[in-house]
Amino acid sequence: MFYSPVRTNAAEVAQSNRLHLFRYVEDPEQVKVEKFEEHGGYVAWKKVLAEMEPSQVIEEVKNSGLRGRGGAGFPTGLKWSFVPKDSPKPRYLCCNADESEPGTCKDRVLMERDPHAIIEGMAIASYAIGCHQMFIYIRGEFAHCADCMEKAMKEAYEHGHLGKNIHGSGFDLDMIVHTGGGAYICGEETSLLNSIEGERGMSRIRPPFPAIEGLYSCPTIVNNVESLASVPHIINHGAGWYKSLGTEKSCGSKIFSLSGHVKQPGNYEVELGFSLKKLIYDKDYGGGILGDKKLKGVIPGGSSTPFLTPDMIDIKLDYESLVEGGSMLGSGAVIVFHEDTCIVWVIKRLIRFYRHESCGKCTPCREGTAWLEELINRIEAGRGKPGDVEKVEEICGNILGHTVCPLGDAAVMPILSTLKLWRDEWQYHIDHGKCMVKTDFEFK
Amino acid sequence: MADDIKDKVKTDVPTVTFTMDGQEVTVAKGTTILEAARSIGIHIPTFCWHPKLKPVGSCRMCYVEIEKWPKLAVSCVTEATDGMIVHTESDKVKRGRRATLEFLLLNHPLDCPTCDQGGECELQNLTFEHGIDDSRFDFQKNRFTSDTDNTVFDDKRIGPEIILNRNRCILCYRCVRANKEAFGEYDLGVYERGNIAEINAAPGQQVNSPFSGNLPEICPVGALTSVDWRYKMRVWLAGKTPSICPYSSSGSNILIYTDDNKNLIRRVTSRCNDDIDDGWLSDITRYGYQIANSEERLQTPLIKKEGKQVEATWDEALEVICNRFKEITEKKGKVCIGGLISPSLDNASLYCSSKLFRTVFNNNNIDFRTDYRMLPNKPDSYFGMLCNRSFRITDIDDSDVIVVLGSDLIREHHNEYLRIRKAVNFNNARVFSLNPYSVKSADVAQAEIVYNIGTDEIILVAIGLAAIEMGLVEQGLAQGFKEKVKLGSLAEATEVCGVSSDDVKLVARALAGDGKVSVIVGELITRSHGREAVASALFNLSRLLGIDKKGQMAVLARYANSRGAEKLGLLPIPTGAQVEMLKAMWGKFPDAEPQTTDAMLALMHKEEISGGLVLGGNPIMLYPDRQFITEGLEKLDFLVACDLFESETTELADVVLPMSSWAEYEGSYVNLEGCNQVACQAIKHIGQSKPAFEIIRLIAEKIGTSLFESDEQMATEIEQLLSCEPDNATPDNFVDVLPLSEEVDPDFPIPLCICDDPHHTGALTQKAPSLTNFTGEAYIEMSPDLAARLEVSEGQPVRVESPVGKIVMPVKVSKHIDNDVVIIPRNFSQIRVTSLLMRKKRVDRVRITKVDE
Ligand SMILES: Cc1cc2nc3c(=O)[nH]c(=O)nc-3n(C[C@H](O)[C@H](O)[C@H](O)COP(=O)(O)O)c2cc1C
Ligand code: SF4
Ligand code: SF4
Ligand code: FES
């Protein structure tokens, strides 16, 4: 029925008056503008145009406590307020749909199944920052998503939600669907801007931050798909309502992409502060570990975040709790590993990704990830030399905090965390030339 | 850099004060820690940083520790702020730098013994300073090999003069950034990513811009090396002499590297002068030195005996010259000798020539403008006034509006083209290019206006009318302006020029604003006899819009010492002030009728000038009417030509004298802004050649007059003349603009422009092998559309005919041209392009036909 038949908890969301992003994602008609409107779509957009000043929109989003869902968790309204009020330059909005962080697959579902919700959120954000040209930058491999967004955009124009003098407000807004070439780094906001400009996807030094000097050196806001898709609901139900969801500091709901050794991988929208244990084990969500094996570890926020161990299973999934637990919420991709997982093998798989995706700009990440891959491959294959583990640790230390963009940190943080949590396993590879756990599993 | 920062502090911009290695430092707000460190002599190592490029902070070598900061900071992109406490040599910093070096060396081939960068390699130097002596990397190094061979050595020629070795590359991206940012070129790029990222030429392309030679120079390692210098010698064994480019009118500062045992120049690099060249050299400047080493150099004087030039001694040659000149003067009086002097020569040579003609031959038959047509015989023409205006290269940097009229700068004023790019990159300057065909250097322009050829003055009038119609100027001025032009409205003017009035309005609005302005008039105007009309139109426009009060407007001098020639009075009619000064110095000044180049040639035809002296240069190749000049010189009873090489001109001479190149003696040159610079002697004279000024002095002595009592006297006289500042005079009021229009002969419909190739200048650079590697033979450049109509493709020969000549040459299709103007470079003697030209024409027109092979 859907291009990517990912499991969602839409049925539960439909019953809830607190969750909203996934309400209609199992309705195949939702992609059509008529259906979307029937479900209350573009009402927020019309309301904003008719009744609200841009500054009021920013205030509302600030008050809602919405934080970026792209990884860094930066307060969205606050970011919008950084756009200089008096700049004579045009401003731009870029919706970041490059979703490439291993484990993350939530934006894709939104684009395929509820594209108008994204357009509506983008439009409201554009209005708030005084932007008349917005972009959605879609990961190169997501050709199908780009199709969906193109179609939706066309309909939005046809229904007067985009274009000149929208709904008689005098506000003009145009949209461009831009696809990438398929590079993780292009999800990093400054690389994304370079890529739209037609340059090589390589990160820029910050400051200046994009809100001051972004696309074509003009003030630019980059927001994640999910962040923007949450905005119409804030406008519709009010900041107070949104703030009442989740925890005190982590407001609202969030989509978690659950993958790895669970019985029911999928995308689940839950309120922030949801229990990790419930997400993994509850029959409505993960439904337990594959083969009912024991849990070994969890990456809670996408491959760039440090591991959690089974003793932390009661942790709450919100920004603060996860930091306290030594990890991060990141993009909300929860990857579960059961007891038979060789942790060195997992790291080998991850470093291969980061080495491949390093843009090559800065020395520590470019050279360091490649060196790490060589070393880790050797260790995993049982050919590691004494001192290799220490070397890995030292190289990680020479990368961490030394790079232009966070990709370098992202590459080494999971490694460092496994060196702390499962050092014996690493050392076993060196000492015995083989793995101490069973390795007859195929990781999917 | 240090001075820059001090300047910033002086002009009361806000400052910040912070502590670096225990020293208190105050710098302008916005200064990076690295810049601040350099200003007080603290050395922080860098790779990716380059003073002329925007910092990218990627190599991670320039770490410093800032107290209270959780991580090391990269100093090249971190601005200093009040109260910061910075340490540049702490243990943490050292560890960080060592880690970076270790990373950089992981895949480095360490082939230092055979690397040409040895001795000037930044990686080698910094490893020596900070590095570790042992590699912890025990894997196969990444290896790039060139497609053509199967050795492990990467050696790929990515441009006519550049060799790439990707294994040595440390991916600092300086080359790609400079190429794009400073030169506007996209022929070099980064491919792949991560640690297999590589620098390479764009697929199917060559790295061959006129600035390509800068790339090896800014590469910190031996990844980019130049064909020219490679494997010639070890850099520490080379002699180094500061000098000045003998080709560019801005006077790029260079360093000449010599092999003193062999008396050869080995290479030229930049001796960065922020006010002049900004550290970039054009390839002409960089490789043009090769003419000095040429095997073809004239070694001895030649005397024509029975129709053949045979080797002779200096004494014999001077004897003949003296006798023949005396004979001619006795027979015909003193006005019958004329001199064509190259404006590429140093001050002494130019001044000696002027003094020889005026005090010994007692006439005013002397000119340096041998490639101009139909020069007016009036001293105070509007064009003359425009030439005598001051201009500063650095004033381009902070100009808000830059207008270039009649020039493809990249073929004429390389340095100024880069300055304009800089103004756009760093100062958001708006550039407007006004030309009769679309030019490459308009790539930075906000609007490029391509007008009908031969309507250069009308386009200026149109700009004025646009400003008036938009109500941007005061009524009284508008009235005055309109009275002097025959065109009533903007519409009428744009119709004549064939341009859109919207574009013209854009220029008008920009020029009428308050921003600082630079207006540059180029050679398409200078060399054409439309120059007077253009100058008057420009003065009117300036009066209307206050241009000269908001900035500068000038005709840029064309050759290394054109400005010097003007200042030294090497014109048939020097300015009043110059004549006064000369009279005082010499005690006399000839009252003979002054003769410009054209006038002298006409007198040669009439046999009223019977003796000639050509000092440097090859006027037959460059004068815009080959037949006219050749016949004129042929009619002379006696011609002396001095040059580095045999040429079309020396062929006609009765005596040929071997001249030394600029590198063989110390000389000074005045650049286009009037700055006098010295080029030191780098090598000894080749063969029996002598510097031009010495030749002139010897001739005078042989004739019986010594030009100077001492060298000091010569120096003082030159100094005195050079001290005259430009008067910046403008006409007192609006002046008549007298457009020149010509009938178009329907048989010859296609306008022809003669320019320099971007890799050549004048007639000499064809002797520099590196430059001919870029372009070795003439071509006719045309739009794809015209080529299609002629049914020819790139490289196919066509016949080009004018009413007076016919030549055949291959086609070069240029995508950026989109009208029916064709361009032929004048730098190649195999084709006689000036034989198509007529000196009285404003616009040359030709007929082109396909040649069936
Ligand atoms: C290597 C890297 C990859 C990233 N990829 C994505 C991505 O695919 N999607 C995304 O929304 N943000 C991504 N980000 C985060 C963005 O840089 C940026 O913070 C985010 O788009 C801001 O949106 P938000 O405030 O709505 O979260 C990435 C960051 C890094 C360092
Ligand atoms: S950290 Fe990696 S991805 Fe980020 S800029 Fe440096 S090389 Fe590129
Ligand atoms: S070729 Fe040279 S300048 Fe270019 S990136 Fe490599 S090391 Fe830097
Ligand atoms: S010089 Fe500062 S990072 Fe390269």
Coordinates of N, CA, C and O in Angstrom, one line a residue, chain B residues 689-745:
Chain B
S689 N 74.9 42.0 -26.0 CA 73.8 42.9 -25.8 C 74.1 44.0 -24.8 O 74.9 43.8 -23.9
K690 N 73.5 45.1 -25.0 CA 73.6 46.3 -24.1 C 72.2 46.8 -23.8 O 71.3 46.7 -24.6
P691 N 72.1 47.4 -22.6 CA 70.8 48.0 -22.2 C 70.5 49.2 -23.2 O 71.4 49.8 -23.7
A692 N 69.2 49.4 -23.4 CA 68.8 50.4 -24.4 C 69.4 51.8 -24.1 O 69.9 52.5 -25.0
F693 N 69.4 52.1 -22.8 CA 69.9 53.5 -22.5 C 71.3 53.7 -22.8 O 71.8 54.7 -23.3
E694 N 72.1 52.6 -22.7 CA 73.5 52.6 -23.0 C 73.7 52.8 -24.5 O 74.6 53.5 -24.9
I695 N 72.9 52.1 -25.2 CA 73.0 52.2 -26.7 C 72.7 53.6 -27.1 O 73.5 54.2 -27.9
I696 N 71.7 54.2 -26.5 CA 71.4 55.6 -26.9 C 72.5 56.6 -26.6 O 72.9 57.4 -27.3
R697 N 73.1 56.3 -25.4 CA 74.2 57.2 -24.9 C 75.4 57.0 -25.8 O 76.1 58.0 -26.2
L698 N 75.6 55.8 -26.3 CA 76.8 55.5 -27.2 C 76.6 56.2 -28.5 O 77.5 56.8 -29.1
I699 N 75.3 56.1 -29.0 CA 75.1 56.8 -30.3 C 75.3 58.3 -30.2 O 76.0 58.9 -31.0
A700 N 74.8 58.9 -29.1 CA 75.0 60.3 -28.9 C 76.5 60.7 -28.8 O 76.9 61.6 -29.5
E701 N 77.2 59.8 -28.1 CA 78.6 60.1 -27.9 C 79.3 60.0 -29.3 O 80.2 60.8 -29.6
K702 N 79.0 59.0 -30.0 CA 79.6 58.8 -31.3 C 79.4 60.0 -32.2 O 80.3 60.5 -32.9
I703 N 78.1 60.5 -32.1 CA 77.8 61.7 -32.9 C 78.5 62.9 -32.4 O 78.7 63.9 -33.1
G704 N 79.0 62.9 -31.2 CA 79.8 64.0 -30.7 C 79.2 64.7 -29.5 O 79.7 65.7 -29.1
T705 N 78.1 64.3 -29.0 CA 77.5 64.9 -27.8 C 77.4 63.9 -26.7 O 76.9 62.8 -26.9
S706 N 77.7 64.3 -25.5 CA 77.5 63.4 -24.4 C 76.2 63.9 -23.8 O 76.0 65.0 -23.5
L707 N 75.2 62.9 -23.6 CA 73.9 63.3 -23.1 C 74.0 63.8 -21.7 O 73.2 64.6 -21.2
F708 N 74.9 63.1 -20.9 CA 75.0 63.5 -19.5 C 76.4 63.6 -19.1 O 77.3 62.9 -19.7
E709 N 76.7 64.4 -18.1 CA 78.0 64.5 -17.6 C 78.3 63.3 -16.7 O 79.5 62.9 -16.6
S710 N 77.3 62.9 -16.1 CA 77.5 61.7 -15.2 C 76.2 60.9 -15.1 O 75.1 61.4 -15.4
D711 N 76.3 59.7 -14.5 CA 75.1 58.9 -14.3 C 74.2 59.6 -13.3 O 73.0 59.6 -13.4
E712 N 74.8 60.3 -12.3 CA 74.0 61.0 -11.3 C 73.1 62.1 -12.0 O 72.0 62.3 -11.7
Q713 N 73.7 62.7 -13.0 CA 72.9 63.8 -13.7 C 71.7 63.2 -14.3 O 70.6 63.7 -14.2
M714 N 71.9 62.0 -15.0 CA 70.8 61.3 -15.6 C 69.7 61.0 -14.6 O 68.5 61.3 -14.7
A715 N 70.2 60.5 -13.5 CA 69.2 60.1 -12.4 C 68.4 61.3 -11.9 O 67.2 61.2 -11.7
T716 N 69.1 62.4 -11.7 CA 68.5 63.6 -11.1 C 67.4 64.1 -12.1 O 66.3 64.5 -11.7
E717 N 67.8 64.2 -13.4 CA 66.9 64.7 -14.4 C 65.6 63.8 -14.4 O 64.5 64.3 -14.5
I718 N 65.8 62.5 -14.4 CA 64.7 61.6 -14.4 C 63.8 61.8 -13.2 O 62.6 61.9 -13.3
E719 N 64.4 61.9 -12.1 CA 63.7 62.0 -10.8 C 62.9 63.3 -10.9 O 61.7 63.3 -10.4
Q720 N 63.5 64.3 -11.4 CA 62.7 65.6 -11.4 C 61.5 65.5 -12.3 O 60.4 65.9 -11.9
L721 N 61.6 64.9 -13.4 CA 60.5 64.7 -14.3 C 59.4 63.9 -13.7 O 58.2 64.1 -13.8
L722 N 59.8 62.8 -13.0 CA 58.8 61.9 -12.5 C 58.1 62.5 -11.3 O 57.0 62.1 -10.9
S723 N 58.7 63.6 -10.7 CA 58.0 64.1 -9.5 C 56.8 64.9 -9.9 O 56.0 65.3 -9.0
C724 N 56.5 65.2 -11.2 CA 55.3 65.9 -11.6 C 54.1 65.0 -11.3 O 54.0 63.9 -11.8
E725 N 53.2 65.5 -10.5 CA 52.0 64.7 -10.2 C 50.9 64.9 -11.4 O 50.9 66.0 -12.0
P726 N 50.0 64.0 -11.6 CA 49.0 64.2 -12.6 C 48.1 65.4 -12.2 O 47.9 65.6 -11.0
D727 N 47.7 66.2 -13.1 CA 47.0 67.4 -12.8 C 45.5 67.2 -12.6 O 44.8 68.0 -12.0
N728 N 45.0 66.0 -13.0 CA 43.6 65.7 -12.8 C 42.6 66.7 -13.4 O 41.6 67.0 -12.8
A729 N 43.1 67.4 -14.4 CA 42.3 68.5 -15.0 C 41.0 67.9 -15.6 O 41.0 66.8 -16.1
T730 N 40.0 68.7 -15.5 CA 38.7 68.3 -16.2 C 38.3 69.5 -17.1 O 38.7 70.7 -16.7
P731 N 37.6 69.3 -18.2 CA 37.1 70.5 -18.9 C 36.2 71.3 -18.0 O 35.6 70.9 -17.1
D732 N 36.2 72.6 -18.3 CA 35.5 73.6 -17.4 C 34.0 73.4 -17.5 O 33.3 73.8 -16.6
N733 N 33.5 72.9 -18.5 CA 32.1 72.7 -18.6 C 31.7 71.5 -19.5 O 32.6 70.8 -19.9
F734 N 30.5 71.3 -19.7 CA 30.1 70.2 -20.6 C 30.7 70.5 -22.0 O 30.8 71.7 -22.4
V735 N 31.2 69.5 -22.7 CA 31.9 69.7 -23.9 C 31.1 68.9 -25.0 O 30.3 68.0 -24.8
D736 N 31.4 69.4 -26.3 CA 30.7 68.7 -27.4 C 31.1 67.2 -27.5 O 32.3 67.0 -27.4
V737 N 30.2 66.4 -27.7 CA 30.5 65.0 -28.0 C 30.3 64.8 -29.5 O 29.2 65.0 -30.0
L738 N 31.4 64.5 -30.2 CA 31.2 64.4 -31.6 C 31.4 62.9 -32.0 O 32.5 62.4 -32.2
P739 N 30.2 62.3 -32.1 CA 30.3 60.9 -32.5 C 30.9 60.7 -33.9 O 30.7 61.5 -34.7
L740 N 31.6 59.6 -34.0 CA 32.2 59.2 -35.3 C 31.5 58.0 -35.8 O 31.5 57.0 -35.2
S741 N 30.8 58.2 -36.9 CA 30.2 57.0 -37.5 C 30.8 56.7 -38.9 O 31.2 57.7 -39.5
E742 N 30.8 55.5 -39.2 CA 31.4 55.1 -40.5 C 30.4 54.3 -41.3 O 29.5 53.6 -40.8
E743 N 30.5 54.4 -42.6 CA 29.7 53.6 -43.5 C 30.2 52.2 -43.4 O 31.4 51.9 -43.2
V744 N 29.3 51.2 -43.4 CA 29.7 49.8 -43.4 C 29.7 49.3 -44.9 O 28.6 49.4 -45.5
D745 N 30.8 48.8 -45.3 CA 30.8 48.2 -46.6 C 30.2 46.8 -46.6 O 30.6 45.9 -45.8

